[in-house]
PDB file of C-alpha atoms in Angstrom:
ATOM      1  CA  UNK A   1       6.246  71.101 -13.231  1.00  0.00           C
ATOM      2  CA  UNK A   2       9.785  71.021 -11.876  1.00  0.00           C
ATOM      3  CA  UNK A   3      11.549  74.449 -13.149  1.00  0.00           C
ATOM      4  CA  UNK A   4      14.692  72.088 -13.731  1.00  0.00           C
ATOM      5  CA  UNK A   5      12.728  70.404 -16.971  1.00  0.00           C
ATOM      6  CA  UNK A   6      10.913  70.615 -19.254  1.00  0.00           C
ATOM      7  CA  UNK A   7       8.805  67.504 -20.544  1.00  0.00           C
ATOM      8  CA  UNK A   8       6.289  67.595 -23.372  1.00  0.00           C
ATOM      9  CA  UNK A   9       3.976  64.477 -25.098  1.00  0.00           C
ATOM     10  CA  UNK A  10       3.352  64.298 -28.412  1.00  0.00           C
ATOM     11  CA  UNK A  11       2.140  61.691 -31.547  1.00  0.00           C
ATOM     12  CA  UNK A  12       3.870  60.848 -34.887  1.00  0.00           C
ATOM     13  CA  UNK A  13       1.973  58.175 -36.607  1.00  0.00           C
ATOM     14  CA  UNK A  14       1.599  55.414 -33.848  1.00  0.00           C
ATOM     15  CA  UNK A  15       4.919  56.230 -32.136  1.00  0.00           C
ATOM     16  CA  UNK A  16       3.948  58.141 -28.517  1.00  0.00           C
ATOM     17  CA  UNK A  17       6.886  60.643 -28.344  1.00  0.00           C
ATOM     18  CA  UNK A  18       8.120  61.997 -25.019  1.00  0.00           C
ATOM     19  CA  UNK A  19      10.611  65.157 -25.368  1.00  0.00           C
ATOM     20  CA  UNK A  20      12.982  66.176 -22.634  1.00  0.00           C
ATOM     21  CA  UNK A  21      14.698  69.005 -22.135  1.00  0.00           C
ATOM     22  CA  UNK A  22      17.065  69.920 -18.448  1.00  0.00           C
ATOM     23  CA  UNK A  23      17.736  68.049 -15.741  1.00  0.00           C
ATOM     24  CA  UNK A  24      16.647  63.874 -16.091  1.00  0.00           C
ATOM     25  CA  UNK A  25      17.565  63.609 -11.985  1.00  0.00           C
ATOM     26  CA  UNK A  26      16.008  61.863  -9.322  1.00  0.00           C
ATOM     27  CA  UNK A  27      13.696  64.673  -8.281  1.00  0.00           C
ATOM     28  CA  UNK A  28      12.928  65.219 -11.842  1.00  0.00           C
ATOM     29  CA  UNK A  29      12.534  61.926 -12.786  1.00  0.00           C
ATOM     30  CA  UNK A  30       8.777  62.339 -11.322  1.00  0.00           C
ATOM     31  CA  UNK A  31       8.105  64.491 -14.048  1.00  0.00           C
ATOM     32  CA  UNK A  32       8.882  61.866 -16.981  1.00  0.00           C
ATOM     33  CA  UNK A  33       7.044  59.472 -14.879  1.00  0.00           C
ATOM     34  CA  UNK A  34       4.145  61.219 -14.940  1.00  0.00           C
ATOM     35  CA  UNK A  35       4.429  61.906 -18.858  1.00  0.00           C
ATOM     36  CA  UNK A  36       5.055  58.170 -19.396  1.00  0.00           C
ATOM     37  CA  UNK A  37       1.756  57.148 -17.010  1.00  0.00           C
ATOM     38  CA  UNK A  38      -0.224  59.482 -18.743  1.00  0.00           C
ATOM     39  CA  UNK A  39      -2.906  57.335 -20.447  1.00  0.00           C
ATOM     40  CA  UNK A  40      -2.597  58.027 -24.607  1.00  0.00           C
ATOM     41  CA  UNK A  41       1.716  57.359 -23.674  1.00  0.00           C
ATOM     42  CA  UNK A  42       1.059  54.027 -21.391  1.00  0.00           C
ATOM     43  CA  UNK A  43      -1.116  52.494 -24.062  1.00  0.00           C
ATOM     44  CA  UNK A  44       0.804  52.637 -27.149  1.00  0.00           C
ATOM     45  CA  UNK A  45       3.011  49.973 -28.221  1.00  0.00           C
ATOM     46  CA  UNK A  46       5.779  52.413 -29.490  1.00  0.00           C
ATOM     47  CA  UNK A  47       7.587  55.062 -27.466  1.00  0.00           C
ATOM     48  CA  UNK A  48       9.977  57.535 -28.598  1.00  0.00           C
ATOM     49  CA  UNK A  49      12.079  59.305 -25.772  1.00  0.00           C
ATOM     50  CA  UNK A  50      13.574  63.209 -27.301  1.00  0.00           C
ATOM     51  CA  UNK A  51      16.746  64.156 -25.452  1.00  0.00           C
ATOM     52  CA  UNK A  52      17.363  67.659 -25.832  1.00  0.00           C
ATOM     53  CA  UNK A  53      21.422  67.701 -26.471  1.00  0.00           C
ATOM     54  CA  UNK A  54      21.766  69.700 -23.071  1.00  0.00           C
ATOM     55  CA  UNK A  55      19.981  67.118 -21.153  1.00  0.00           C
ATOM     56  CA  UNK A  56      21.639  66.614 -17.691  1.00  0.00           C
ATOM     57  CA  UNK A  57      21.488  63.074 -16.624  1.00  0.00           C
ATOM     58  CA  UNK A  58      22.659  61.896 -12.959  1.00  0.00           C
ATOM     59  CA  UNK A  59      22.453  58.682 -11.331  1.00  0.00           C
ATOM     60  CA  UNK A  60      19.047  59.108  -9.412  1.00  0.00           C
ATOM     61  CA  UNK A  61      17.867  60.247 -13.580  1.00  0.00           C
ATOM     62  CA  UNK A  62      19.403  56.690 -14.929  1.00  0.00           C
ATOM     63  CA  UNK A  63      17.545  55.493 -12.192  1.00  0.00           C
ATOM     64  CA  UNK A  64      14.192  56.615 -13.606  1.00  0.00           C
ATOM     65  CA  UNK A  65      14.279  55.515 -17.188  1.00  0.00           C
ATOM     66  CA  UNK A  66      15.090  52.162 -15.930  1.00  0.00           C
ATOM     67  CA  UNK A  67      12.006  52.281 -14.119  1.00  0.00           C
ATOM     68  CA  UNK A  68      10.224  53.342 -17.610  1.00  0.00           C
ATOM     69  CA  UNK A  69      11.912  50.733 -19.207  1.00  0.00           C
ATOM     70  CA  UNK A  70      11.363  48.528 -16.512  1.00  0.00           C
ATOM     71  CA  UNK A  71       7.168  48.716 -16.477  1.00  0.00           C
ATOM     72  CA  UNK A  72       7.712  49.364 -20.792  1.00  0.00           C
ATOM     73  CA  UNK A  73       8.850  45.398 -20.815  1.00  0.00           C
ATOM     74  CA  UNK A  74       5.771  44.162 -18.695  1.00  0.00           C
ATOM     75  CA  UNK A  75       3.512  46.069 -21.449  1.00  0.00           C
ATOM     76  CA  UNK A  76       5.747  44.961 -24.228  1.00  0.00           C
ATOM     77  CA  UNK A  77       6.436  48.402 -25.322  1.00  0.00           C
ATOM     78  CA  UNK A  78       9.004  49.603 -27.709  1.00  0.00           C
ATOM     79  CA  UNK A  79      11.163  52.374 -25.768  1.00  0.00           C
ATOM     80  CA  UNK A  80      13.932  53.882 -28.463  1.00  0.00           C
ATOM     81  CA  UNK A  81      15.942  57.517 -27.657  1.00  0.00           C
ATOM     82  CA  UNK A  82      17.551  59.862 -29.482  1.00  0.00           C
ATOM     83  CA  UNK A  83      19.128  63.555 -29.365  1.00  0.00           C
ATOM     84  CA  UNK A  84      21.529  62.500 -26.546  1.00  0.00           C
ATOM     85  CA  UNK A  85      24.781  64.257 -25.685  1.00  0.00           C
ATOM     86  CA  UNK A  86      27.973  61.550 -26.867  1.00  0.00           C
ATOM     87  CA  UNK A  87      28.561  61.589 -22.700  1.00  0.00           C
ATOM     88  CA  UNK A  88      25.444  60.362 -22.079  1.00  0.00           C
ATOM     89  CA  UNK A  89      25.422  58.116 -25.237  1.00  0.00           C
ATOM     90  CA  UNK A  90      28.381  56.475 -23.265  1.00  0.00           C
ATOM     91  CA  UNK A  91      26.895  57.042 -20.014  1.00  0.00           C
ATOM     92  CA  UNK A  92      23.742  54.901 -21.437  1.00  0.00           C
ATOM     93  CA  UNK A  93      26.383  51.977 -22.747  1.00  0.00           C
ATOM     94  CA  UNK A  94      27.770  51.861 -19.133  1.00  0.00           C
ATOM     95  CA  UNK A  95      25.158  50.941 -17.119  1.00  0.00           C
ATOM     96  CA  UNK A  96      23.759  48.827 -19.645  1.00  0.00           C
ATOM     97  CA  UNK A  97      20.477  50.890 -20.410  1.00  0.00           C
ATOM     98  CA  UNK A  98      20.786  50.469 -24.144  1.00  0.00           C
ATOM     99  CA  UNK A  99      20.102  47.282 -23.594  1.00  0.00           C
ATOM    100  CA  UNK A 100      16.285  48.169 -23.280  1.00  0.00           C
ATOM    101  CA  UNK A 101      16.004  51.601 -24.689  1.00  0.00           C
ATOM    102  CA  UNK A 102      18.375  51.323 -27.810  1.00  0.00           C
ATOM    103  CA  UNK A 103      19.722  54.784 -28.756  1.00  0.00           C
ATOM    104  CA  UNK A 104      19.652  56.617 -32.007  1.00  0.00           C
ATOM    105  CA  UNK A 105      21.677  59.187 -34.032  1.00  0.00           C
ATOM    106  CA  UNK A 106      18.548  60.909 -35.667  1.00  0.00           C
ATOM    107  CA  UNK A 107      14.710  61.054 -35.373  1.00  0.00           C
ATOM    108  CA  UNK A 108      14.458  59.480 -38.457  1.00  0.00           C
ATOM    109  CA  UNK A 109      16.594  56.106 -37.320  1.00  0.00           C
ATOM    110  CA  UNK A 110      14.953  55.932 -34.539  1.00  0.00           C
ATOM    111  CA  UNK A 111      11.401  55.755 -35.882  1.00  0.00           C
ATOM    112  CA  UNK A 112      12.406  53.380 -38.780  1.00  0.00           C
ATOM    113  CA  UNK A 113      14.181  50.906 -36.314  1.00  0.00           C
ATOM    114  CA  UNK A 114      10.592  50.158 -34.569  1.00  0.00           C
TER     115      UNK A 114
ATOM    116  CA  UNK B   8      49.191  69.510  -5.988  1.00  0.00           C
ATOM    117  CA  UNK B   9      48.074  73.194  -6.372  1.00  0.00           C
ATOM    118  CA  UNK B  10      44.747  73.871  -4.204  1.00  0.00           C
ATOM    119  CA  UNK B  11      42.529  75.846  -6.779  1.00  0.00           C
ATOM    120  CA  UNK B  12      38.885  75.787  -5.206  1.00  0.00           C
ATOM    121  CA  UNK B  13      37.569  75.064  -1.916  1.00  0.00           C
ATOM    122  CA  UNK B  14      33.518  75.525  -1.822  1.00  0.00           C
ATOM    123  CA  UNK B  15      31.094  74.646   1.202  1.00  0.00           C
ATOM    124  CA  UNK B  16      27.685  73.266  -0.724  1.00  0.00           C
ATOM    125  CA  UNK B  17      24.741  73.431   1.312  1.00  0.00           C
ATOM    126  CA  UNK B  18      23.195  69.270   2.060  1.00  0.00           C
ATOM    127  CA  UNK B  19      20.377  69.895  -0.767  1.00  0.00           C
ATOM    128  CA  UNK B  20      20.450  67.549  -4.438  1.00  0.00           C
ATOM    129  CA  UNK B  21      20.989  70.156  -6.973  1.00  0.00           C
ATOM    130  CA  UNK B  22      24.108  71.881  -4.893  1.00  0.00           C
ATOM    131  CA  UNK B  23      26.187  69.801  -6.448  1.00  0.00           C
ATOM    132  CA  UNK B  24      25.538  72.561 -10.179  1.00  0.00           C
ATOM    133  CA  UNK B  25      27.466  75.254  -8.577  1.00  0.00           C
ATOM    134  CA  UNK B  26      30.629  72.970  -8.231  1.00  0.00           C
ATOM    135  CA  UNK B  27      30.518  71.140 -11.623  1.00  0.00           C
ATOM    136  CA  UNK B  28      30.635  75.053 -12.619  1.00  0.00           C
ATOM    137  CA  UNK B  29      33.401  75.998 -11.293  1.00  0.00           C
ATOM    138  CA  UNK B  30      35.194  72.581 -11.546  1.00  0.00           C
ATOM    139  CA  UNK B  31      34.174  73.385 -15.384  1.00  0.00           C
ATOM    140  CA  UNK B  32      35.999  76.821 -15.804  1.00  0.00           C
ATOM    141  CA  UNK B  33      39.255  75.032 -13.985  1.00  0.00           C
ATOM    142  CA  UNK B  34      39.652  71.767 -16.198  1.00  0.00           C
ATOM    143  CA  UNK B  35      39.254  74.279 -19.154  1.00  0.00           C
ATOM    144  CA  UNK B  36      42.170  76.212 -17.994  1.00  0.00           C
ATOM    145  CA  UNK B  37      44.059  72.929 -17.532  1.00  0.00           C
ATOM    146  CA  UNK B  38      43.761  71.883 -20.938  1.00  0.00           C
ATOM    147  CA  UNK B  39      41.267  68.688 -20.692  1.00  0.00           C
ATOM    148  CA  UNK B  40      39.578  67.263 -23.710  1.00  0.00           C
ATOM    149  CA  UNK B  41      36.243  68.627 -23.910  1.00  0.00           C
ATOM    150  CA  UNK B  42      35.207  64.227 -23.561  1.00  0.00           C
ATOM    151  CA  UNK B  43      36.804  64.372 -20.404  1.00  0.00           C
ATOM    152  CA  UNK B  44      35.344  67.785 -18.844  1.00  0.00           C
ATOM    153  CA  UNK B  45      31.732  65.696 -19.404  1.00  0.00           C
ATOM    154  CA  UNK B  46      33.657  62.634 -17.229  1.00  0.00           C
ATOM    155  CA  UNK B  47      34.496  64.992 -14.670  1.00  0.00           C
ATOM    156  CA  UNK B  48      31.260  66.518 -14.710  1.00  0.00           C
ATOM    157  CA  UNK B  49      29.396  63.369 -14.139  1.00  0.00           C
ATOM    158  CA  UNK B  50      32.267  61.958 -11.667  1.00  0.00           C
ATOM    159  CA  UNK B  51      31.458  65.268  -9.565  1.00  0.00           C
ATOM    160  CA  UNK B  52      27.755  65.529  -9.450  1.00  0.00           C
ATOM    161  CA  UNK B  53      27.409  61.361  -8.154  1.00  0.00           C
ATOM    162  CA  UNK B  54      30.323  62.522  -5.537  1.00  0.00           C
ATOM    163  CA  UNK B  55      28.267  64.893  -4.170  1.00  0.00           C
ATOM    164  CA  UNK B  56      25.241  63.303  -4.535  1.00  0.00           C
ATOM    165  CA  UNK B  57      26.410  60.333  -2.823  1.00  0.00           C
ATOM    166  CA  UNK B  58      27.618  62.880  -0.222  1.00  0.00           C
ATOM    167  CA  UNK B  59      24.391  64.625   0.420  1.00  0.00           C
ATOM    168  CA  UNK B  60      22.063  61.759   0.325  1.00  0.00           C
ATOM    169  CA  UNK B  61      24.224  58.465   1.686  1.00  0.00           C
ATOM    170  CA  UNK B  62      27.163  60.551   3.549  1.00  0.00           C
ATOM    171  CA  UNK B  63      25.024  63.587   5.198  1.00  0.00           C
ATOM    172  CA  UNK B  64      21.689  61.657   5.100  1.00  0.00           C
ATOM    173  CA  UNK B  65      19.367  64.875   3.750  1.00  0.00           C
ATOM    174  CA  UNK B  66      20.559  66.731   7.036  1.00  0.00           C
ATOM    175  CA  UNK B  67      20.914  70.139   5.791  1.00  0.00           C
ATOM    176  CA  UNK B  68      22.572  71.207   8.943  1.00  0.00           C
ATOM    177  CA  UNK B  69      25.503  69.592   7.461  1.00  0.00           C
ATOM    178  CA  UNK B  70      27.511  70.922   4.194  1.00  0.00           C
ATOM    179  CA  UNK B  71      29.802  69.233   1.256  1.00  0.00           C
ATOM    180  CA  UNK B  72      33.104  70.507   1.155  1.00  0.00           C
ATOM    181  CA  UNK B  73      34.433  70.172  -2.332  1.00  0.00           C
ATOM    182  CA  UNK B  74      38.408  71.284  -3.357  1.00  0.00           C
ATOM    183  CA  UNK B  75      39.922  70.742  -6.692  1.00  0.00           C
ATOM    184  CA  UNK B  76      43.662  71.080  -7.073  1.00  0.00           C
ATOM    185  CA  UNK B  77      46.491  70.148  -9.589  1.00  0.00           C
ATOM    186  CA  UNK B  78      49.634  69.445 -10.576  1.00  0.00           C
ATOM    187  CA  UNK B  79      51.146  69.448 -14.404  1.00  0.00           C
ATOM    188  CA  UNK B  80      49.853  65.345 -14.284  1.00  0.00           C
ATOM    189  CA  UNK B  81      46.665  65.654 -12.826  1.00  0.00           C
ATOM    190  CA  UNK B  82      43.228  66.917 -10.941  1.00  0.00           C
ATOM    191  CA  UNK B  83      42.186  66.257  -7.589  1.00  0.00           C
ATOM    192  CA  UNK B  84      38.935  66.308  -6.711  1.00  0.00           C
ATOM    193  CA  UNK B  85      37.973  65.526  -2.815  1.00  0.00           C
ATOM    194  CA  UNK B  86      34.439  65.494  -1.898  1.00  0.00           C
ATOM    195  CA  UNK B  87      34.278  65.534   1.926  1.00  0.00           C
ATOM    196  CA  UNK B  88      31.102  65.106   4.036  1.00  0.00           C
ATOM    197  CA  UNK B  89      30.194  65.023   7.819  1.00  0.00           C
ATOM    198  CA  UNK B  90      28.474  62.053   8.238  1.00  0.00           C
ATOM    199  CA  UNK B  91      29.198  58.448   9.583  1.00  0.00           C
ATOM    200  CA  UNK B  92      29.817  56.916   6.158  1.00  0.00           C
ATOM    201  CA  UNK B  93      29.348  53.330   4.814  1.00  0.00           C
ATOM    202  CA  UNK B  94      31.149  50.691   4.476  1.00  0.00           C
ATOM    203  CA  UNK B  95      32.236  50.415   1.161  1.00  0.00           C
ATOM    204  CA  UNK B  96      32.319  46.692   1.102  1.00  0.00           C
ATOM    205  CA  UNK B  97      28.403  47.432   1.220  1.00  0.00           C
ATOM    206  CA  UNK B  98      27.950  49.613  -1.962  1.00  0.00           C
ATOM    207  CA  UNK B  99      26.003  47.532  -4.356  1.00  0.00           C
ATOM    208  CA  UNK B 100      27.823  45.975  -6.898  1.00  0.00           C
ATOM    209  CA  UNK B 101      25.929  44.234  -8.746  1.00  0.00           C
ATOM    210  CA  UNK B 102      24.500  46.065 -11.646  1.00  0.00           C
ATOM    211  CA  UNK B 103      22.201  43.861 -14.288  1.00  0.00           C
ATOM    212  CA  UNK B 104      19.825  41.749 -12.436  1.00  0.00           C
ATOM    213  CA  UNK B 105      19.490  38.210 -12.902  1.00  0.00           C
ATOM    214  CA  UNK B 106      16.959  38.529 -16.198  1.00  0.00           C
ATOM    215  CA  UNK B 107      19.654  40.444 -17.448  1.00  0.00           C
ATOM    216  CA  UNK B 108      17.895  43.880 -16.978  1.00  0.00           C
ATOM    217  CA  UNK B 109      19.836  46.794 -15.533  1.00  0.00           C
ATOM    218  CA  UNK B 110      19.612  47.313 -11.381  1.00  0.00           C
ATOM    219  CA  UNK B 111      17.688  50.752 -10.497  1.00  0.00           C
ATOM    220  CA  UNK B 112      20.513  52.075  -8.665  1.00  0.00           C
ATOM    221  CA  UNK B 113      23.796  51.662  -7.255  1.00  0.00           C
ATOM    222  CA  UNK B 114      25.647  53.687 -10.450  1.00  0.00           C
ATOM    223  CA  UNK B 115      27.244  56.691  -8.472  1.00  0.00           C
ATOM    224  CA  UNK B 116      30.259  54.476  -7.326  1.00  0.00           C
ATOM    225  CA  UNK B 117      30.616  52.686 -10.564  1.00  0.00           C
ATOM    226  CA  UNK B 118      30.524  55.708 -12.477  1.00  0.00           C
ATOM    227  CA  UNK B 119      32.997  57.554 -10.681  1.00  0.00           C
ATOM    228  CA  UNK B 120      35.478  54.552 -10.557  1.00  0.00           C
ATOM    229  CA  UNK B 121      35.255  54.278 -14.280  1.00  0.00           C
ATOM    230  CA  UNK B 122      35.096  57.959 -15.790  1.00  0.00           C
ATOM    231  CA  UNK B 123      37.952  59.104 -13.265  1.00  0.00           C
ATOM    232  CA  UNK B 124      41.547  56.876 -13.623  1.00  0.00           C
ATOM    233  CA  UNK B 125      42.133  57.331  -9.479  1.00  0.00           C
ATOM    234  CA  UNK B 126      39.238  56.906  -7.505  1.00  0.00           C
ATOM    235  CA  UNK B 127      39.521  56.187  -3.085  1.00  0.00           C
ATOM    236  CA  UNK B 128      36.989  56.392   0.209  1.00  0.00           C
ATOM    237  CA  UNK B 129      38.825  57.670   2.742  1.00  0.00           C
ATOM    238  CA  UNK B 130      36.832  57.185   5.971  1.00  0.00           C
ATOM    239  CA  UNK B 131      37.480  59.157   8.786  1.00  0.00           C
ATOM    240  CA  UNK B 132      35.796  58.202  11.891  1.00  0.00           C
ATOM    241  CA  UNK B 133      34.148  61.195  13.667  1.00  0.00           C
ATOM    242  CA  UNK B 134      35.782  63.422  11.031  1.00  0.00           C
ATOM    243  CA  UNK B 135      33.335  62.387   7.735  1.00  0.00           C
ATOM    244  CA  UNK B 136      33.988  60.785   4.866  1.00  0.00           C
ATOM    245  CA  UNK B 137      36.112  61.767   1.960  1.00  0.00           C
ATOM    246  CA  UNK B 138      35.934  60.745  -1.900  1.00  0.00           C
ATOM    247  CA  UNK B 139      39.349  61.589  -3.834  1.00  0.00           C
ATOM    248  CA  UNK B 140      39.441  61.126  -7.315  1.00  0.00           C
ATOM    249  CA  UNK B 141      42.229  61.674 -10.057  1.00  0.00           C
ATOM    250  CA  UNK B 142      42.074  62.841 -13.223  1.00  0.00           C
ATOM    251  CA  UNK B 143      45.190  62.772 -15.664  1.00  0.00           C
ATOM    252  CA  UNK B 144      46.070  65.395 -17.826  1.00  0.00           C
ATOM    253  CA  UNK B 145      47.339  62.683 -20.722  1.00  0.00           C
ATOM    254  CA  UNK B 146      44.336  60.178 -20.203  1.00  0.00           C
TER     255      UNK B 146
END
């Protein structure tokens, strides 16, 4: 694993939840990739992205989750994210991400919204 | 303008950490809303990465030269690297594809034009390539 992150996969309920903590870059990126391919994430209908607050997120990053929500639509999945910095909250709105992985103020809105 | 910093990054992604650092410390001594330290921040990191991967190709026989400096109105940032450059009438655009789904990439430029309120290529033939960005003090 990259020493710049630090991803980890988890269940609540049926909601697949991926947590992220560092650097969301383009090297990095790999990383949440690989946690998104991995089979029990790919294969359920509802996925949760956890920002830590200190999450770093550059360009070549953005570029990334687009990609997860990119092969999320073909499978119909349900990407929602939470714990973001207000930067990257705007950051998100800018490039028009929110559009396919809606963002949250709390765990709890995000889980109740799917 | 006041020249503050001048640091030499090595051509590697990541590089750019060390200047959003220091570029940190100095927009905190100039007073900027914690809101707009994170704009800088961002602003910095795709200059250099832009530098590193589009202006110095990966070649990490080449460096970024970064220098901040200020007036009472604003910060300067240049971002200066040694390659050819592009044309900037080239730089993607376009950013939601047709199904209305954002484009992979092409955010560096659009993101620095938008989070900083000055924001010019200067391209130097033989020379490199220089990004200069503004940021005012009152918004």
């Amino acid at each position: 694993m990259s020493k710049d992150i630090k991803v980890s996969t988890s269940h609540k309920g049926d909601i697949a939840v991926i947590s992220i903590q560092g650097d969301v870059t383009a090297v990095t990126g790999e990383v949440i990739g690989n946690a998104y391919g991995s089979n029990d994430i790919l294969n359920s209908p509802k996925i949760l992205l956890q920002f830590d607050k200190d999450c770093y997120i550059n360009s070549g990053g953005l570029a990334s989750l687009i990609d997860i929500a990119s092969e999320g639509r073909k499978k119909q999945q349900k990407i929602h994210a939470y714990g973001l910095s207000d930067h990257f909250q705007k950051i998100f709105h800018m490039v028009g991400l929110t559009r396919c992985i809606p963002i949250f103020t709390s765990e709890e809105a995000a889980m109740k919204d799917f | 303008m006041e020249q503050l910093l001048e640091l030499h990054l090595p051509n590697i992604l990541g590089a750019e950490k060390e200047a959003i650092k220091k570029a940190v410390i100095i927009a905190e001594k100039l007073g900027f809303a914690r809101d707009r330290i994170e704009d800088l921040k961002t602003a910095l990191a795709e200059a250099c990465i832009n530098a590193i991967e589009h202006g110095n190709k990966f070649d990490q026989n080449k460096k970024v030269r970064v220098t901040l400096a200020a007036n009472n109105k604003s910060l300067e940032v240049i971002v200066h690297d040694e390659g050819e450059g592009i044309d900037p009438k080239k730089i993607p655009t376009k950013r939601v594809r047709d199904d209305g789904f954002p484009c992979r990439r092409g955010y560096g430029v659009f993101l620095m034009s938008n989070l900083m309120n000055e924001f010019y290529f200067e391209k130097n033939p033989g020379k490199g390539n220089n990004v200069k960005m503004l940021m005012h003090l009152n918004g």
